[in-house]
JSON list of C-alpha atoms in Angstrom, two decimals:
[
{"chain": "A", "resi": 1, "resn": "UNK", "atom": "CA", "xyz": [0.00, 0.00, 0.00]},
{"chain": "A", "resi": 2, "resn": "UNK", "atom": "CA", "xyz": [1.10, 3.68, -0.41]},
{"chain": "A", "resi": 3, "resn": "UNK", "atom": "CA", "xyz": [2.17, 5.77, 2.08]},
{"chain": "A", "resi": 4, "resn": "UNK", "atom": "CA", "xyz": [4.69, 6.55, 4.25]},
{"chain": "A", "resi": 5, "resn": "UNK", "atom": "CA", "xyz": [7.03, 3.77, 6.28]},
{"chain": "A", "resi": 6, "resn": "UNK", "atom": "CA", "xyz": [8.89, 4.01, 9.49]},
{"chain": "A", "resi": 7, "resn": "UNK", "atom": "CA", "xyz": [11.94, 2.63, 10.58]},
{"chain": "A", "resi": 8, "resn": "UNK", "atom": "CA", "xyz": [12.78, 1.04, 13.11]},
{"chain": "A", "resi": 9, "resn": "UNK", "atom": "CA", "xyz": [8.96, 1.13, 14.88]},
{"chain": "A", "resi": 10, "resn": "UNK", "atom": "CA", "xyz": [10.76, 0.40, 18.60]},
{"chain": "A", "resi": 11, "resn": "UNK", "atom": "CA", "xyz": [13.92, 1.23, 19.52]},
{"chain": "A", "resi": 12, "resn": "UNK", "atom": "CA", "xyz": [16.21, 1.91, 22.96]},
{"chain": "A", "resi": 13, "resn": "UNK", "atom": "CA", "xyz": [19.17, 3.66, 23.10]},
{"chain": "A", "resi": 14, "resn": "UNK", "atom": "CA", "xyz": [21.60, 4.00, 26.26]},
{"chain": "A", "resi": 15, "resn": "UNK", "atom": "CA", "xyz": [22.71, 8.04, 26.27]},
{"chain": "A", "resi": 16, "resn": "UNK", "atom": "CA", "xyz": [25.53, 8.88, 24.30]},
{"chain": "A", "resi": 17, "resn": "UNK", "atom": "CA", "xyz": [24.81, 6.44, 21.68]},
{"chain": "A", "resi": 18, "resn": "UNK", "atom": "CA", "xyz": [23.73, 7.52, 18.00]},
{"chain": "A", "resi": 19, "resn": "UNK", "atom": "CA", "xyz": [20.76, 6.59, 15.65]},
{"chain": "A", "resi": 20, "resn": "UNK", "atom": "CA", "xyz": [19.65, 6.52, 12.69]},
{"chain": "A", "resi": 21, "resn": "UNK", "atom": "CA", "xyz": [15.54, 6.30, 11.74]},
{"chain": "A", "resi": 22, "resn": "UNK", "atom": "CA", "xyz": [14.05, 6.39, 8.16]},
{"chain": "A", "resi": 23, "resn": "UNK", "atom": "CA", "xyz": [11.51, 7.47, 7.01]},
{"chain": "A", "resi": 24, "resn": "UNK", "atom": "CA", "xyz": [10.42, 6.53, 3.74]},
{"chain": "A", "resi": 25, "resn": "UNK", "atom": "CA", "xyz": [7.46, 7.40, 1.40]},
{"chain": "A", "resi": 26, "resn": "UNK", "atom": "CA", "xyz": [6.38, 6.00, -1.89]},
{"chain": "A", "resi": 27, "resn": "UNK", "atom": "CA", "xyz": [4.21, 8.77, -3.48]},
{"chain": "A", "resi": 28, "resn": "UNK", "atom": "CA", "xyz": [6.56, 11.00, -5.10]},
{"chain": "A", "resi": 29, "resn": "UNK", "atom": "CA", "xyz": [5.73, 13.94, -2.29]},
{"chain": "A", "resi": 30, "resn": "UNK", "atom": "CA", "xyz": [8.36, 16.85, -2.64]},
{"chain": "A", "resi": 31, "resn": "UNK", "atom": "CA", "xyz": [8.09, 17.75, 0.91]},
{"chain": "A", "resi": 32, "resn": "UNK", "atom": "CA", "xyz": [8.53, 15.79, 3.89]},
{"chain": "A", "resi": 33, "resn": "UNK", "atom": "CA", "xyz": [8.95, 16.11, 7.69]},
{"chain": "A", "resi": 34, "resn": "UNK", "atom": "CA", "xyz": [9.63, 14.86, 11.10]},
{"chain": "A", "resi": 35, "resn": "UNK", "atom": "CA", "xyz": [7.91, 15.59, 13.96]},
{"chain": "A", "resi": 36, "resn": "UNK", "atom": "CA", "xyz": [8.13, 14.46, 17.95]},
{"chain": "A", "resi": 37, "resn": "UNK", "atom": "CA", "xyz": [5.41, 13.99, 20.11]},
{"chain": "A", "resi": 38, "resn": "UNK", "atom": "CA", "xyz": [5.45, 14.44, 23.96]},
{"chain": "A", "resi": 39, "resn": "UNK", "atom": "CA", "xyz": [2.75, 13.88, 26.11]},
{"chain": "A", "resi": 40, "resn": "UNK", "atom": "CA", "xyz": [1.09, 17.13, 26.84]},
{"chain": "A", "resi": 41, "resn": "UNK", "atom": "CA", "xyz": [2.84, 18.62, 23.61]},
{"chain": "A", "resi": 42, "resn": "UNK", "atom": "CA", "xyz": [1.68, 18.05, 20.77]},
{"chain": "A", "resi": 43, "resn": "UNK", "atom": "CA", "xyz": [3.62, 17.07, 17.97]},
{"chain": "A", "resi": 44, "resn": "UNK", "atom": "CA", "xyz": [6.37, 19.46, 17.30]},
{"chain": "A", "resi": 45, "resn": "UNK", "atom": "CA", "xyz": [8.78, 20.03, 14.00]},
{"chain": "A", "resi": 46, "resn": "UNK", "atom": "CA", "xyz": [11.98, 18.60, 14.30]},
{"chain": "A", "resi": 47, "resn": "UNK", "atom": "CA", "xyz": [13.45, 19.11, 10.91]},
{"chain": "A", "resi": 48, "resn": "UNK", "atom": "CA", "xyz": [11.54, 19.27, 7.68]},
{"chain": "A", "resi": 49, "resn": "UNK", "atom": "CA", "xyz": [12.67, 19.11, 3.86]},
{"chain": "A", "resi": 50, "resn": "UNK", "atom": "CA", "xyz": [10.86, 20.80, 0.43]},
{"chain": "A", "resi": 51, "resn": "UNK", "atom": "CA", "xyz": [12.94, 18.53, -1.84]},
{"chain": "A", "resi": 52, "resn": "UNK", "atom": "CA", "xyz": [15.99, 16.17, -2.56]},
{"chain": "A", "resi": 53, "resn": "UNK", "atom": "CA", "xyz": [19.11, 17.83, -1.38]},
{"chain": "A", "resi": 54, "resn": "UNK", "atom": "CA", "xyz": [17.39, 20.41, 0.94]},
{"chain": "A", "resi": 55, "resn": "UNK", "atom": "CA", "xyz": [16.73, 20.55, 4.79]},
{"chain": "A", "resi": 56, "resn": "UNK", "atom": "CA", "xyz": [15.76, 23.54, 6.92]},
{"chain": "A", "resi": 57, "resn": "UNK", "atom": "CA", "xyz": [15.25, 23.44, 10.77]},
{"chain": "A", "resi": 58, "resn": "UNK", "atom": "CA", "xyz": [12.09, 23.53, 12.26]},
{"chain": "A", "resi": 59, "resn": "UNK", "atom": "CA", "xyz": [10.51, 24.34, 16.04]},
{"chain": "A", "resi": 60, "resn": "UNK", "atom": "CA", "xyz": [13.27, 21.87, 18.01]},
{"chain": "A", "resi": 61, "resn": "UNK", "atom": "CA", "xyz": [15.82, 20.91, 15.96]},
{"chain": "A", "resi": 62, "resn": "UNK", "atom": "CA", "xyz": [19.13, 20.71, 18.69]},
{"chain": "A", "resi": 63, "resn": "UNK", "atom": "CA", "xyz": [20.85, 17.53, 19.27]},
{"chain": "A", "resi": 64, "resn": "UNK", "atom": "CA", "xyz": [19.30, 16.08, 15.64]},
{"chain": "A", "resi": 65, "resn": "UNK", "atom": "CA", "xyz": [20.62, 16.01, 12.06]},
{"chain": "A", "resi": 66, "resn": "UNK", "atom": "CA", "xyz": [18.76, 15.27, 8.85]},
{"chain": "A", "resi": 67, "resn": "UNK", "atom": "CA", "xyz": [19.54, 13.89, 5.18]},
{"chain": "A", "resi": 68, "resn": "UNK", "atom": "CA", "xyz": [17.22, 13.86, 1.94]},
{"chain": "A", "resi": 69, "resn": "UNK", "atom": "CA", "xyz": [19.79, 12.18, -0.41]},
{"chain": "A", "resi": 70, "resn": "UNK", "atom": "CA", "xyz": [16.53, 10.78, -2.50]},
{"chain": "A", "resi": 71, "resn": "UNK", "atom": "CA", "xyz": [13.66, 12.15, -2.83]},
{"chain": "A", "resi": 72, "resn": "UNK", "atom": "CA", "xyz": [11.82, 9.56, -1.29]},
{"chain": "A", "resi": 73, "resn": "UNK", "atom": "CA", "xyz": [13.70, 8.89, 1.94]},
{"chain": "A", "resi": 74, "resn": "UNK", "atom": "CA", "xyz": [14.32, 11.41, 4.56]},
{"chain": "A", "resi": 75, "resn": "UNK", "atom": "CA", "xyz": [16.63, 10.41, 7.61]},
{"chain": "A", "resi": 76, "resn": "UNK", "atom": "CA", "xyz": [16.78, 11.25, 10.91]},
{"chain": "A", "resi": 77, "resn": "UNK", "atom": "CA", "xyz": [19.76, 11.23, 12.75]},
{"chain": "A", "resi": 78, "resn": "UNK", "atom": "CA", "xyz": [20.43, 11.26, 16.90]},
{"chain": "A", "resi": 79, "resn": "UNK", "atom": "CA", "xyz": [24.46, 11.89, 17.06]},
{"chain": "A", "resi": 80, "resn": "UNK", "atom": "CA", "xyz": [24.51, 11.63, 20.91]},
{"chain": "A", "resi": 81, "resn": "UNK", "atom": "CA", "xyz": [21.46, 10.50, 21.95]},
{"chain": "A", "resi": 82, "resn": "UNK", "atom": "CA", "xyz": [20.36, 12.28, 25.74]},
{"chain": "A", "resi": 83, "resn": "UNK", "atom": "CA", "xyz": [17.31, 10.97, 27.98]},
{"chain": "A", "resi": 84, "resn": "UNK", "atom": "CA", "xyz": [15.63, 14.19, 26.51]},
{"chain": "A", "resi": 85, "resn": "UNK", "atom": "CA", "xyz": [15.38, 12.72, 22.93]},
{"chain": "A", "resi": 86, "resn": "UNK", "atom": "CA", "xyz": [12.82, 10.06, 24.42]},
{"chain": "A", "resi": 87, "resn": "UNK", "atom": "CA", "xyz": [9.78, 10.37, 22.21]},
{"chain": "A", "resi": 88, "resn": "UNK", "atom": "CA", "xyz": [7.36, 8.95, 19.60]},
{"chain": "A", "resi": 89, "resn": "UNK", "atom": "CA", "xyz": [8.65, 10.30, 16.25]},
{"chain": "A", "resi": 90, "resn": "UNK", "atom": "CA", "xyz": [6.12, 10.80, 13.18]},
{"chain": "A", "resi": 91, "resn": "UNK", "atom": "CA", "xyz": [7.70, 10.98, 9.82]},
{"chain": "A", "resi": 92, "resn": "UNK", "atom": "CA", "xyz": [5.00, 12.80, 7.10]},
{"chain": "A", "resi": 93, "resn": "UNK", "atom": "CA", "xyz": [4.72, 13.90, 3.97]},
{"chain": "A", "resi": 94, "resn": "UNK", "atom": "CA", "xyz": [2.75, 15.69, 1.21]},
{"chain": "A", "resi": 95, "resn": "UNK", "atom": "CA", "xyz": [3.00, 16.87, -2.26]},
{"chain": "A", "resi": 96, "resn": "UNK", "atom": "CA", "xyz": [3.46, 20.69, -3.58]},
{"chain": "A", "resi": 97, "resn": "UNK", "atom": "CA", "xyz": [0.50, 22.75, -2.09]},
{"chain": "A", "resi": 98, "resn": "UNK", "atom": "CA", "xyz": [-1.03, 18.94, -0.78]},
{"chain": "A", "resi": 99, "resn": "UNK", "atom": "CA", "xyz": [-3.96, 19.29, 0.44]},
{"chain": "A", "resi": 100, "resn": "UNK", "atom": "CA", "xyz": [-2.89, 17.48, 4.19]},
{"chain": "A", "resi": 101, "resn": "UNK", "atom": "CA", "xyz": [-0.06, 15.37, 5.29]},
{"chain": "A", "resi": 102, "resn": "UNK", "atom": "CA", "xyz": [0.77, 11.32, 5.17]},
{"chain": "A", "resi": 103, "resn": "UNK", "atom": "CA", "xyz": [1.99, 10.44, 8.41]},
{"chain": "A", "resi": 104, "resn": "UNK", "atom": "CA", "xyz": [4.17, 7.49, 8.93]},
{"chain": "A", "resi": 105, "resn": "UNK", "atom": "CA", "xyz": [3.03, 4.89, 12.00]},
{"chain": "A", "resi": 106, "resn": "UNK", "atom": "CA", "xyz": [5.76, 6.39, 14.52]},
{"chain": "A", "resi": 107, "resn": "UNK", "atom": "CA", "xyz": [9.29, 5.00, 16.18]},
{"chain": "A", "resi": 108, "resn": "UNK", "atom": "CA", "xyz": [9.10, 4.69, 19.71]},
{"chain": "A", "resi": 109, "resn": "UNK", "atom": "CA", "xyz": [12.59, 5.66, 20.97]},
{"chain": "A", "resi": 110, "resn": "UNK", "atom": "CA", "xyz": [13.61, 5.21, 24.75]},
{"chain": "A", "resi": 111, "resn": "UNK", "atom": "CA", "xyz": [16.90, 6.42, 25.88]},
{"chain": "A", "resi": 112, "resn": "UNK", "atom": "CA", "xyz": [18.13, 5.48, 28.95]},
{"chain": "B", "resi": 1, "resn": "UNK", "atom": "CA", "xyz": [6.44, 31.17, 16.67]},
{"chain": "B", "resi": 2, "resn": "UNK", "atom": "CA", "xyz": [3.02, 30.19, 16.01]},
{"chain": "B", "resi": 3, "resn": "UNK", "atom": "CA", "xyz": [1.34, 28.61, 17.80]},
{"chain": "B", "resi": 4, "resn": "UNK", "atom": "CA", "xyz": [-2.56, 26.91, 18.52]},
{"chain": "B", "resi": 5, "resn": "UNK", "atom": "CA", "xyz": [-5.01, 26.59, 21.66]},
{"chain": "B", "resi": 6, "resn": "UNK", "atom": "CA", "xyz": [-7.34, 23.69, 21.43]},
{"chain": "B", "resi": 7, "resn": "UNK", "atom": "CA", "xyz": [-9.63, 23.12, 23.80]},
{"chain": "B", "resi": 8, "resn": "UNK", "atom": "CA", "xyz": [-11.19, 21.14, 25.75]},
{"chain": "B", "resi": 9, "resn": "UNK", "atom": "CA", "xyz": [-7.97, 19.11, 26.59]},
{"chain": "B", "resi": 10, "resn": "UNK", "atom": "CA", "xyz": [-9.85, 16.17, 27.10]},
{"chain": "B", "resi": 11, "resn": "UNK", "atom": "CA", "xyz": [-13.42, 15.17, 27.71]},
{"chain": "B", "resi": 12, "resn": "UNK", "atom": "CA", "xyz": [-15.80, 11.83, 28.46]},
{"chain": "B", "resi": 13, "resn": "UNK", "atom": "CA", "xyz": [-19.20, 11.54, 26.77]},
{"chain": "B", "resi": 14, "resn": "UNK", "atom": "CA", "xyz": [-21.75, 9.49, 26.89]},
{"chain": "B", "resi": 15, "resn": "UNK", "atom": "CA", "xyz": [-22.27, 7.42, 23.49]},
{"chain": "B", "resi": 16, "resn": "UNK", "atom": "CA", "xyz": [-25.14, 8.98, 21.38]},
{"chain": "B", "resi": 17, "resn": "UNK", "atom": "CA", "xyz": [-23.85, 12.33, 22.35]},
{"chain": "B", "resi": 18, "resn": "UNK", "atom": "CA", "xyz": [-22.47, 15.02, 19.99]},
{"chain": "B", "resi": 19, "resn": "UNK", "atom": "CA", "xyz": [-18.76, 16.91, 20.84]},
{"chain": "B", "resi": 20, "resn": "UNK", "atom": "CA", "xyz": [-17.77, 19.86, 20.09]},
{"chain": "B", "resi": 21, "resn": "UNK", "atom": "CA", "xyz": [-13.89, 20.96, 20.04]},
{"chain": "B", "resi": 22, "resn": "UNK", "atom": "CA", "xyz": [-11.92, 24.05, 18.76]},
{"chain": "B", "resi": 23, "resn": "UNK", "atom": "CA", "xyz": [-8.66, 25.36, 17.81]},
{"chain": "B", "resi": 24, "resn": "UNK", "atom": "CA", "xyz": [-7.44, 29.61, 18.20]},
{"chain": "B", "resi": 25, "resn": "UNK", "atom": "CA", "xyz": [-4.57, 31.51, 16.76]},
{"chain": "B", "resi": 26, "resn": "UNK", "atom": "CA", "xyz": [-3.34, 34.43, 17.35]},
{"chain": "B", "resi": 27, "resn": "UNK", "atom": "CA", "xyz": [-2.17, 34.45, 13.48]},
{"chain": "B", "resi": 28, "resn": "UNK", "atom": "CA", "xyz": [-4.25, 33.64, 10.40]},
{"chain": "B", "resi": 29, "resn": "UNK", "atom": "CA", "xyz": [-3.89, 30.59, 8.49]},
{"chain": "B", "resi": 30, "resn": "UNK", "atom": "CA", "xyz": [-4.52, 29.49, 5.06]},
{"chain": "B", "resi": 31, "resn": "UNK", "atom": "CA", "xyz": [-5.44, 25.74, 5.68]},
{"chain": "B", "resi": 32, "resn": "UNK", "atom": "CA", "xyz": [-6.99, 24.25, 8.63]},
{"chain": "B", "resi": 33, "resn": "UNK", "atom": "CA", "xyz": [-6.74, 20.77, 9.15]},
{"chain": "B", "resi": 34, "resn": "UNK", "atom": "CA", "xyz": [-8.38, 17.73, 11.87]},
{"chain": "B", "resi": 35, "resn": "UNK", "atom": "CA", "xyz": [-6.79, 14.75, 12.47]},
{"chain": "B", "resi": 36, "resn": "UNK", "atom": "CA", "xyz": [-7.57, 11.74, 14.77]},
{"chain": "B", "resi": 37, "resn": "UNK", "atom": "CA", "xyz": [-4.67, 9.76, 15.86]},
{"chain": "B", "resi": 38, "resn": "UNK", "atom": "CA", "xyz": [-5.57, 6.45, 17.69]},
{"chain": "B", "resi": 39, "resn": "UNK", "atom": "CA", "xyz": [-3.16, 4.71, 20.31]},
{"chain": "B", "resi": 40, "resn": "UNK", "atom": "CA", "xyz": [0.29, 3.24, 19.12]},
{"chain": "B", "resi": 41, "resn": "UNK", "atom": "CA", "xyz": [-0.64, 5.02, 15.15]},
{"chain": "B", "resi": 42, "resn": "UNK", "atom": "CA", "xyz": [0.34, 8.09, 13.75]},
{"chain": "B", "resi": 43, "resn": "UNK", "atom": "CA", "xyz": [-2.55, 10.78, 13.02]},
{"chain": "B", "resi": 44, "resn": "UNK", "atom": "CA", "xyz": [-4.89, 10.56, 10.17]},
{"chain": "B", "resi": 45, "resn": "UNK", "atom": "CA", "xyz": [-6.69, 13.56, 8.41]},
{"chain": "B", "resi": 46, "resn": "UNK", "atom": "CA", "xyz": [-10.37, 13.66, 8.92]},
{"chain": "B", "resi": 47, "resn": "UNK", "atom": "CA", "xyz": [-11.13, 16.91, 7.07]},
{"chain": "B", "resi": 48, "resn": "UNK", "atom": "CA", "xyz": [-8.97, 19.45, 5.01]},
{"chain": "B", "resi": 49, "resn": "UNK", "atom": "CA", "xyz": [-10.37, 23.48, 4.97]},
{"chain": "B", "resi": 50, "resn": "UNK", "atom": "CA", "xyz": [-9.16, 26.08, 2.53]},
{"chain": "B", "resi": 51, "resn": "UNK", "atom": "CA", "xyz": [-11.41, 28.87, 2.92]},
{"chain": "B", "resi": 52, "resn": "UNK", "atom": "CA", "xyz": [-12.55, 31.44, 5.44]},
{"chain": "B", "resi": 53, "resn": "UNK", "atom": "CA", "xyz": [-16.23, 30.44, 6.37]},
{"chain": "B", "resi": 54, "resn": "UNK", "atom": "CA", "xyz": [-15.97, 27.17, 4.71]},
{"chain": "B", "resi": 55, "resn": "UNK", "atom": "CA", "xyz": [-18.14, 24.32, 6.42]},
{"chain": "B", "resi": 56, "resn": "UNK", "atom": "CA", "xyz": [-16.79, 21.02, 5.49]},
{"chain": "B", "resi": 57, "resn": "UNK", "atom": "CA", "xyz": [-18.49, 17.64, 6.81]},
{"chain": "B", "resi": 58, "resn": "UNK", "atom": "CA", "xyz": [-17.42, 13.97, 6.65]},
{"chain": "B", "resi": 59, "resn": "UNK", "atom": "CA", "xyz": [-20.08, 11.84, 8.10]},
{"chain": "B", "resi": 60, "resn": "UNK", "atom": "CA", "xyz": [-20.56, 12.29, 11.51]},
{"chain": "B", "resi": 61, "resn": "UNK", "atom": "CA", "xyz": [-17.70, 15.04, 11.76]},
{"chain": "B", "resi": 62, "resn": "UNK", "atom": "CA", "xyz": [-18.51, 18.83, 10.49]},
{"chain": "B", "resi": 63, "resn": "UNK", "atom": "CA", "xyz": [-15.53, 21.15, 10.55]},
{"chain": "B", "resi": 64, "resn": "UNK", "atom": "CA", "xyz": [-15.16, 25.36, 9.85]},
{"chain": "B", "resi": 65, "resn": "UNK", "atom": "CA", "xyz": [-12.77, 27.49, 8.93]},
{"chain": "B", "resi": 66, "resn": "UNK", "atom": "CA", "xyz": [-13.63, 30.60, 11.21]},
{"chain": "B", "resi": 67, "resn": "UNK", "atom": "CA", "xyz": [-14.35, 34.08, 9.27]},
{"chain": "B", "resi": 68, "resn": "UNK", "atom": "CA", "xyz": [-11.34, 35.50, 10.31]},
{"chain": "B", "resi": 69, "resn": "UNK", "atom": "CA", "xyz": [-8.81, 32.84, 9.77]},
{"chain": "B", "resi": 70, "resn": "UNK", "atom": "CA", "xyz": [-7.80, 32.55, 13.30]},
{"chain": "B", "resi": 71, "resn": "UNK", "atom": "CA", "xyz": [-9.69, 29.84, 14.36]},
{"chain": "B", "resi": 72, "resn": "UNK", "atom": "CA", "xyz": [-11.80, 26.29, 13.48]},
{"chain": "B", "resi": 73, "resn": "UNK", "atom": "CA", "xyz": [-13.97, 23.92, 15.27]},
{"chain": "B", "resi": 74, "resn": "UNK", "atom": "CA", "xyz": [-14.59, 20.46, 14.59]},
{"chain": "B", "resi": 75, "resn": "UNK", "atom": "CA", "xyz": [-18.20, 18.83, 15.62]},
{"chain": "B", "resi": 76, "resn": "UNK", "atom": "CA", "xyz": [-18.84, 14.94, 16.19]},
{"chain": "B", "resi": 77, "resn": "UNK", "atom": "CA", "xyz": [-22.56, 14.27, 16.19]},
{"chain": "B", "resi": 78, "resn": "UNK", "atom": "CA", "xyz": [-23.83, 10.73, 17.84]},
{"chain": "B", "resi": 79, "resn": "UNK", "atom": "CA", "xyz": [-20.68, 9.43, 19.57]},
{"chain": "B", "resi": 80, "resn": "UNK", "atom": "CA", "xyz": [-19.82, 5.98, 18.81]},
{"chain": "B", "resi": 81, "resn": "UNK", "atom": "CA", "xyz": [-16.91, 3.86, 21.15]},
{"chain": "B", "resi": 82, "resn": "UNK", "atom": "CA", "xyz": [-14.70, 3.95, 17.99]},
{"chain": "B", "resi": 83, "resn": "UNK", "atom": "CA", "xyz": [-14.44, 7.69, 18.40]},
{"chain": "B", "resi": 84, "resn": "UNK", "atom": "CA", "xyz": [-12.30, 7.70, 21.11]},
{"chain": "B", "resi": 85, "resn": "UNK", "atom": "CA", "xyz": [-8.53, 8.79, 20.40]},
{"chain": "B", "resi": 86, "resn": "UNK", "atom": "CA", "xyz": [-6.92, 12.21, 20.14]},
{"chain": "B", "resi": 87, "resn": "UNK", "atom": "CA", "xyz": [-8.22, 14.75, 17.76]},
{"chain": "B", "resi": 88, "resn": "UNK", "atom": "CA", "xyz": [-5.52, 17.58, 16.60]},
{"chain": "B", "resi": 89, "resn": "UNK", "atom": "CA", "xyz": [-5.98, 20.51, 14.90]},
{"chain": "B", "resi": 90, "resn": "UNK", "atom": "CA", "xyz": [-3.37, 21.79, 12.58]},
{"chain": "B", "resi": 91, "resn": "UNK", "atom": "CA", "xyz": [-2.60, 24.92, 10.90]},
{"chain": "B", "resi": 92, "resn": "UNK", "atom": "CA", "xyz": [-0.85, 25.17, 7.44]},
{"chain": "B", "resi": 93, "resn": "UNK", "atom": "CA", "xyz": [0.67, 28.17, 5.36]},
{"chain": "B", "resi": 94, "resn": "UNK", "atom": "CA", "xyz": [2.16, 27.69, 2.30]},
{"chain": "B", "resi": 95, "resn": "UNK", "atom": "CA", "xyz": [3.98, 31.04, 1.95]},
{"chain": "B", "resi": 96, "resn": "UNK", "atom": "CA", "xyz": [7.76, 30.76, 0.55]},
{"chain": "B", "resi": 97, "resn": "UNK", "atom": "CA", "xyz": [9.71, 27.53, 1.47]},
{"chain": "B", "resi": 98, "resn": "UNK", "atom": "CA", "xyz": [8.65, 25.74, 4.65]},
{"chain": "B", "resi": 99, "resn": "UNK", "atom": "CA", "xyz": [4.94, 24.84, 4.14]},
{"chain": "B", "resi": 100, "resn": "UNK", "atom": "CA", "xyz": [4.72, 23.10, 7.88]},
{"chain": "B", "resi": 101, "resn": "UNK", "atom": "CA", "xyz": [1.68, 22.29, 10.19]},
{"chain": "B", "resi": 102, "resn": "UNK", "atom": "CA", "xyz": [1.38, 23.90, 13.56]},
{"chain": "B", "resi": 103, "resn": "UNK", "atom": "CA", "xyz": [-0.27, 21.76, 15.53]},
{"chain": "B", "resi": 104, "resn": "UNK", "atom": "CA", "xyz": [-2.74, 21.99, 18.83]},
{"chain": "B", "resi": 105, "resn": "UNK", "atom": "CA", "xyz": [-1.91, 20.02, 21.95]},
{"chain": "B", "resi": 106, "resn": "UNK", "atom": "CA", "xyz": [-4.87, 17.69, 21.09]},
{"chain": "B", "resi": 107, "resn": "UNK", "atom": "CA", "xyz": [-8.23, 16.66, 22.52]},
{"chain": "B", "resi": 108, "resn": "UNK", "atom": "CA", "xyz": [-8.20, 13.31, 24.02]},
{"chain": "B", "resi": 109, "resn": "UNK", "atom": "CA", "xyz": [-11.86, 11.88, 23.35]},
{"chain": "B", "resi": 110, "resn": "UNK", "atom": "CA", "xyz": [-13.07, 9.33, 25.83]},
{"chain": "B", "resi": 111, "resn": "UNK", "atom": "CA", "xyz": [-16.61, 7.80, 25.47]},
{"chain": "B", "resi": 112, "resn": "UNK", "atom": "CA", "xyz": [-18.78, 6.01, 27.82]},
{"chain": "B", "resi": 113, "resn": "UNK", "atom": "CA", "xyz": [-20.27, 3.22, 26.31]}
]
């Protein structure tokens, strides 16, 4: 099925360790984005991307790095990963002036 | 940075009722978006607006884009037990490059059965 795919969908992490998730998505969307979502908070912008080659930083992007080497995958990396980075993480995307977002089924990351 | 109040921040109803949440800005947006995320997925868009004053419905749900751009509510009529989750409002401008949601804290939806 279409859409977008998550990877890994659980993960733990002791601190100072580093990660990699991807995010992939299979409808030829220009833009994509990730997001983390905290109890009580909403789902915040990490880092987003409006095509291959290009990333911009979005509401709380410290202590992560991103990639768009394809157009269809967008990485997310954790260099040094701190008890703060625990979170769900949504991966999305959506076409030029889409009319809503595809949202990936979320990684679970714990860091202890 | 932008940002949107949603309330209530949670509520229990009995099934057969009909809800009633909403979103605020203190900036305008071009887009207003719902989405319903249940537990352990990520969210899923329930209804897409575009235009100030525009009244949008899917099913049960009925969503508006408020007059002046600032705000939106989102209506459930005759609560069923699948309705429970979270419900998110989202806000969307397309001006130059970024094109990113803004999203509410969410209303967590618990029914009664």
């Amino acid at each position: 099925n279409a859409g977008v795919t998550q990877t890994p969908k659980f993960r733990v992490l002791k601190t100072g360790q580093s990660m990699t998730l991807l995010c992939a998505q299979d409808m030829n969307h220009e833009y994509m984005y990730w997001y983390r979502q905290d109890p009580g908070m909403g789902l915040r912008l990490i880092h987003y991307s409006v095509g291959e080659g290009t990333t911009a930083k979005g509401e709380v992007p410290d202590g992560y790095n991103v990639s768009r080497l394809k157009k269809q995958n967008f990485l997310l990396g954790l260099e040094s990963a701190a008890p703060s980075q625990t979170s769900v993480y949504f991966c999305a995307s959506t076409s030029r002036g889409g009319k809503g977002y595809t949202f990936g089924s979320g990684t679970r990351l714990t860091v202890v | 940075g932008q940002q949107l109040n949603q309330s209530p921040q949670s509520m229990f109803i009995q099934e057969g009722e009909d809800v009633s949440m909403n979103c605020t800005s203190s900036s305008i947006f071009n887009t207003w978006l719902w989405y319903k995320q249940d537990p352990g997925e990520g969210p899923v868009l329930l209804i897409a607006l575009y235009k100030a004053g525009e009244l949008t419905s899917n099913g049960r749900l009925t969503a508006q884009f408020g007059i002046t751009r600032k705000d939106s509510f989102l209506n459930i009529s005759a609560s069923i037990p699948s309705d429970v989750g979270i419900y998110f409002c989202a806000g969307l401008n397309y001006g130059g490059s970024q094109g990113n949601l803004i999203f509410g804290k969410g209303t967590k939806l618990s029914v009664k059965p």
